[in-house]
């Protein structure tokens, strides 16, 4: 675990989609938010697994789901789910954003490309 507090409630999310997927023209299945720096990355079911990659690169251990209606946290360092404080808005991707997303980048055979 880092020396910083792994949950910074006042830090806003980095955007409404996976930072790396958007930069590379990729796509995601579900989104996760770093509770320390606000980085939005794609889940481990997504082809690129950027949320886990962000943890490995930065040591920021705690994420929160960035899906509408979900508020659970996950701690990579303990591999345990849990709860935490309310983080700065926005609390999820836009409700009208496609799943998977982003619209226009998802291949027609996306189901065969998921990590299960």
Short mmCIF file of the C-alpha atoms (twelve columns), coordinates in Angstrom:
data_MODEL
# 
_entry.id   MODEL 
# 
loop_
_atom_site.group_PDB 
_atom_site.id 
_atom_site.type_symbol 
_atom_site.label_atom_id 
_atom_site.label_alt_id 
_atom_site.label_comp_id 
_atom_site.label_asym_id 
_atom_site.label_seq_id 
_atom_site.Cartn_x 
_atom_site.Cartn_y 
_atom_site.Cartn_z 
_atom_site.pdbx_PDB_model_num 
ATOM 1   C CA . UNK A 1   0.000   0.000   0.000   1 
ATOM 2   C CA . UNK A 2   1.165   3.519   -0.678  1 
ATOM 3   C CA . UNK A 3   2.062   5.987   2.030   1 
ATOM 4   C CA . UNK A 4   -0.774  8.243   0.871   1 
ATOM 5   C CA . UNK A 5   -4.328  7.636   1.952   1 
ATOM 6   C CA . UNK A 6   -5.709  5.150   -0.604  1 
ATOM 7   C CA . UNK A 7   -9.077  6.936   -0.636  1 
ATOM 8   C CA . UNK A 8   -9.230  10.636  -1.459  1 
ATOM 9   C CA . UNK A 9   -12.964 11.538  -1.405  1 
ATOM 10  C CA . UNK A 10  -12.494 15.039  -2.855  1 
ATOM 11  C CA . UNK A 11  -10.717 13.951  -6.054  1 
ATOM 12  C CA . UNK A 12  -13.090 13.948  -9.059  1 
ATOM 13  C CA . UNK A 13  -13.057 11.207  -11.706 1 
ATOM 14  C CA . UNK A 14  -10.772 11.641  -14.703 1 
ATOM 15  C CA . UNK A 15  -13.702 11.554  -17.124 1 
ATOM 16  C CA . UNK A 16  -16.633 9.412   -18.189 1 
ATOM 17  C CA . UNK A 17  -14.746 6.557   -19.835 1 
ATOM 18  C CA . UNK A 18  -11.564 4.509   -19.613 1 
ATOM 19  C CA . UNK A 19  -8.687  6.938   -20.142 1 
ATOM 20  C CA . UNK A 20  -6.444  4.500   -22.001 1 
ATOM 21  C CA . UNK A 21  -9.216  2.968   -24.140 1 
ATOM 22  C CA . UNK A 22  -10.346 6.412   -25.252 1 
ATOM 23  C CA . UNK A 23  -6.760  7.402   -26.098 1 
ATOM 24  C CA . UNK A 24  -6.189  4.211   -28.097 1 
ATOM 25  C CA . UNK A 25  -9.606  3.953   -29.758 1 
ATOM 26  C CA . UNK A 26  -10.402 0.862   -27.696 1 
ATOM 27  C CA . UNK A 27  -13.516 -0.203  -25.823 1 
ATOM 28  C CA . UNK A 28  -14.543 -1.449  -22.395 1 
ATOM 29  C CA . UNK A 29  -17.175 -3.587  -20.725 1 
ATOM 30  C CA . UNK A 30  -17.492 -1.927  -17.286 1 
ATOM 31  C CA . UNK A 31  -15.659 0.969   -15.651 1 
ATOM 32  C CA . UNK A 32  -13.779 1.335   -12.364 1 
ATOM 33  C CA . UNK A 33  -12.620 4.497   -10.591 1 
ATOM 34  C CA . UNK A 34  -9.388  4.816   -8.627  1 
ATOM 35  C CA . UNK A 35  -10.418 6.070   -5.192  1 
ATOM 36  C CA . UNK A 36  -7.061  7.798   -4.755  1 
ATOM 37  C CA . UNK A 37  -6.514  9.776   -7.975  1 
ATOM 38  C CA . UNK A 38  -9.833  9.461   -9.859  1 
ATOM 39  C CA . UNK A 39  -8.410  7.528   -12.828 1 
ATOM 40  C CA . UNK A 40  -11.179 5.794   -14.772 1 
ATOM 41  C CA . UNK A 41  -10.108 2.411   -16.134 1 
ATOM 42  C CA . UNK A 42  -11.844 -0.604  -17.594 1 
ATOM 43  C CA . UNK A 43  -12.659 -3.709  -15.553 1 
ATOM 44  C CA . UNK A 44  -10.898 -7.070  -15.676 1 
ATOM 45  C CA . UNK A 45  -13.617 -8.484  -17.936 1 
ATOM 46  C CA . UNK A 46  -12.694 -5.816  -20.497 1 
ATOM 47  C CA . UNK A 47  -10.052 -6.748  -23.089 1 
ATOM 48  C CA . UNK A 48  -7.407  -4.318  -21.791 1 
ATOM 49  C CA . UNK A 49  -7.995  -4.424  -18.001 1 
ATOM 50  C CA . UNK A 50  -6.764  -0.857  -17.470 1 
ATOM 51  C CA . UNK A 51  -8.031  -0.487  -13.871 1 
ATOM 52  C CA . UNK A 52  -5.790  -3.345  -12.715 1 
ATOM 53  C CA . UNK A 53  -2.924  -2.011  -14.854 1 
ATOM 54  C CA . UNK A 54  -3.334  1.369   -13.127 1 
ATOM 55  C CA . UNK A 55  -2.993  -0.314  -9.718  1 
ATOM 56  C CA . UNK A 56  0.146   -2.167  -10.843 1 
ATOM 57  C CA . UNK A 57  1.706   1.017   -12.257 1 
ATOM 58  C CA . UNK A 58  0.810   3.411   -9.426  1 
ATOM 59  C CA . UNK A 59  0.271   1.280   -6.331  1 
ATOM 60  C CA . UNK A 60  -3.154  2.909   -5.831  1 
ATOM 61  C CA . UNK A 61  -4.955  -0.075  -4.286  1 
ATOM 62  C CA . UNK A 62  -8.619  0.920   -3.965  1 
ATOM 63  C CA . UNK A 63  -11.164 1.237   -6.757  1 
ATOM 64  C CA . UNK A 64  -14.879 1.878   -6.797  1 
ATOM 65  C CA . UNK A 65  -17.323 0.721   -9.427  1 
ATOM 66  C CA . UNK A 66  -18.097 3.514   -11.889 1 
ATOM 67  C CA . UNK A 67  -21.320 1.884   -13.060 1 
ATOM 68  C CA . UNK A 68  -24.754 3.438   -12.383 1 
ATOM 69  C CA . UNK A 69  -26.352 2.111   -9.205  1 
ATOM 70  C CA . UNK A 70  -23.145 0.491   -7.908  1 
ATOM 71  C CA . UNK A 71  -21.124 1.889   -5.010  1 
ATOM 72  C CA . UNK A 72  -18.914 -1.030  -3.957  1 
ATOM 73  C CA . UNK A 73  -15.159 -0.721  -3.435  1 
ATOM 74  C CA . UNK A 74  -12.383 -3.236  -4.122  1 
ATOM 75  C CA . UNK A 75  -8.935  -3.241  -2.519  1 
ATOM 76  C CA . UNK A 76  -6.342  -4.841  -4.796  1 
ATOM 77  C CA . UNK A 77  -3.819  -5.085  -1.939  1 
ATOM 78  C CA . UNK A 78  -6.088  -7.244  0.231   1 
ATOM 79  C CA . UNK A 79  -8.270  -8.665  -2.565  1 
ATOM 80  C CA . UNK A 80  -11.352 -7.760  -0.553  1 
ATOM 81  C CA . UNK A 81  -14.547 -5.964  -1.439  1 
ATOM 82  C CA . UNK A 82  -15.926 -3.383  0.917   1 
ATOM 83  C CA . UNK A 83  -17.502 -0.006  1.332   1 
ATOM 84  C CA . UNK A 84  -16.089 3.473   1.615   1 
ATOM 85  C CA . UNK A 85  -16.975 7.142   1.732   1 
ATOM 86  C CA . UNK A 86  -18.947 8.982   -0.912  1 
ATOM 87  C CA . UNK A 87  -16.502 10.169  -3.558  1 
ATOM 88  C CA . UNK A 88  -16.648 13.471  -5.438  1 
ATOM 89  C CA . UNK A 89  -19.123 13.577  -8.338  1 
ATOM 90  C CA . UNK A 90  -19.633 12.110  -10.884 1 
ATOM 91  C CA . UNK A 91  -20.448 8.765   -9.262  1 
ATOM 92  C CA . UNK A 92  -20.821 6.727   -12.446 1 
ATOM 93  C CA . UNK A 93  -20.522 6.812   -16.180 1 
ATOM 94  C CA . UNK A 94  -23.434 8.622   -17.849 1 
ATOM 95  C CA . UNK A 95  -26.550 6.445   -17.723 1 
ATOM 96  C CA . UNK A 96  -27.043 6.866   -21.470 1 
ATOM 97  C CA . UNK A 97  -23.509 5.663   -22.281 1 
ATOM 98  C CA . UNK A 98  -23.599 2.277   -23.998 1 
ATOM 99  C CA . UNK A 99  -22.447 -0.926  -22.305 1 
ATOM 100 C CA . UNK A 100 -20.046 -1.968  -23.556 1 
ATOM 101 C CA . UNK A 101 -18.722 1.388   -24.649 1 
ATOM 102 C CA . UNK A 102 -17.957 3.777   -26.031 1 
ATOM 103 C CA . UNK A 103 -20.543 3.742   -28.767 1 
ATOM 104 C CA . UNK A 104 -18.908 3.335   -32.145 1 
ATOM 105 C CA . UNK A 105 -15.770 1.585   -30.859 1 
ATOM 106 C CA . UNK A 106 -17.316 -1.734  -29.793 1 
ATOM 107 C CA . UNK A 107 -16.813 -4.578  -32.291 1 
ATOM 108 C CA . UNK A 108 -19.837 -6.630  -33.321 1 
ATOM 109 C CA . UNK A 109 -18.222 -9.774  -31.846 1 
ATOM 110 C CA . UNK A 110 -17.427 -8.090  -28.502 1 
ATOM 111 C CA . UNK A 111 -18.808 -10.992 -26.440 1 
ATOM 112 C CA . UNK A 112 -16.053 -13.270 -27.752 1 
ATOM 113 C CA . UNK A 113 -13.385 -10.764 -26.688 1 
ATOM 114 C CA . UNK A 114 -14.324 -10.541 -22.981 1 
ATOM 115 C CA . UNK A 115 -12.026 -11.950 -20.294 1 
ATOM 116 C CA . UNK A 116 -13.980 -14.392 -18.168 1 
# 
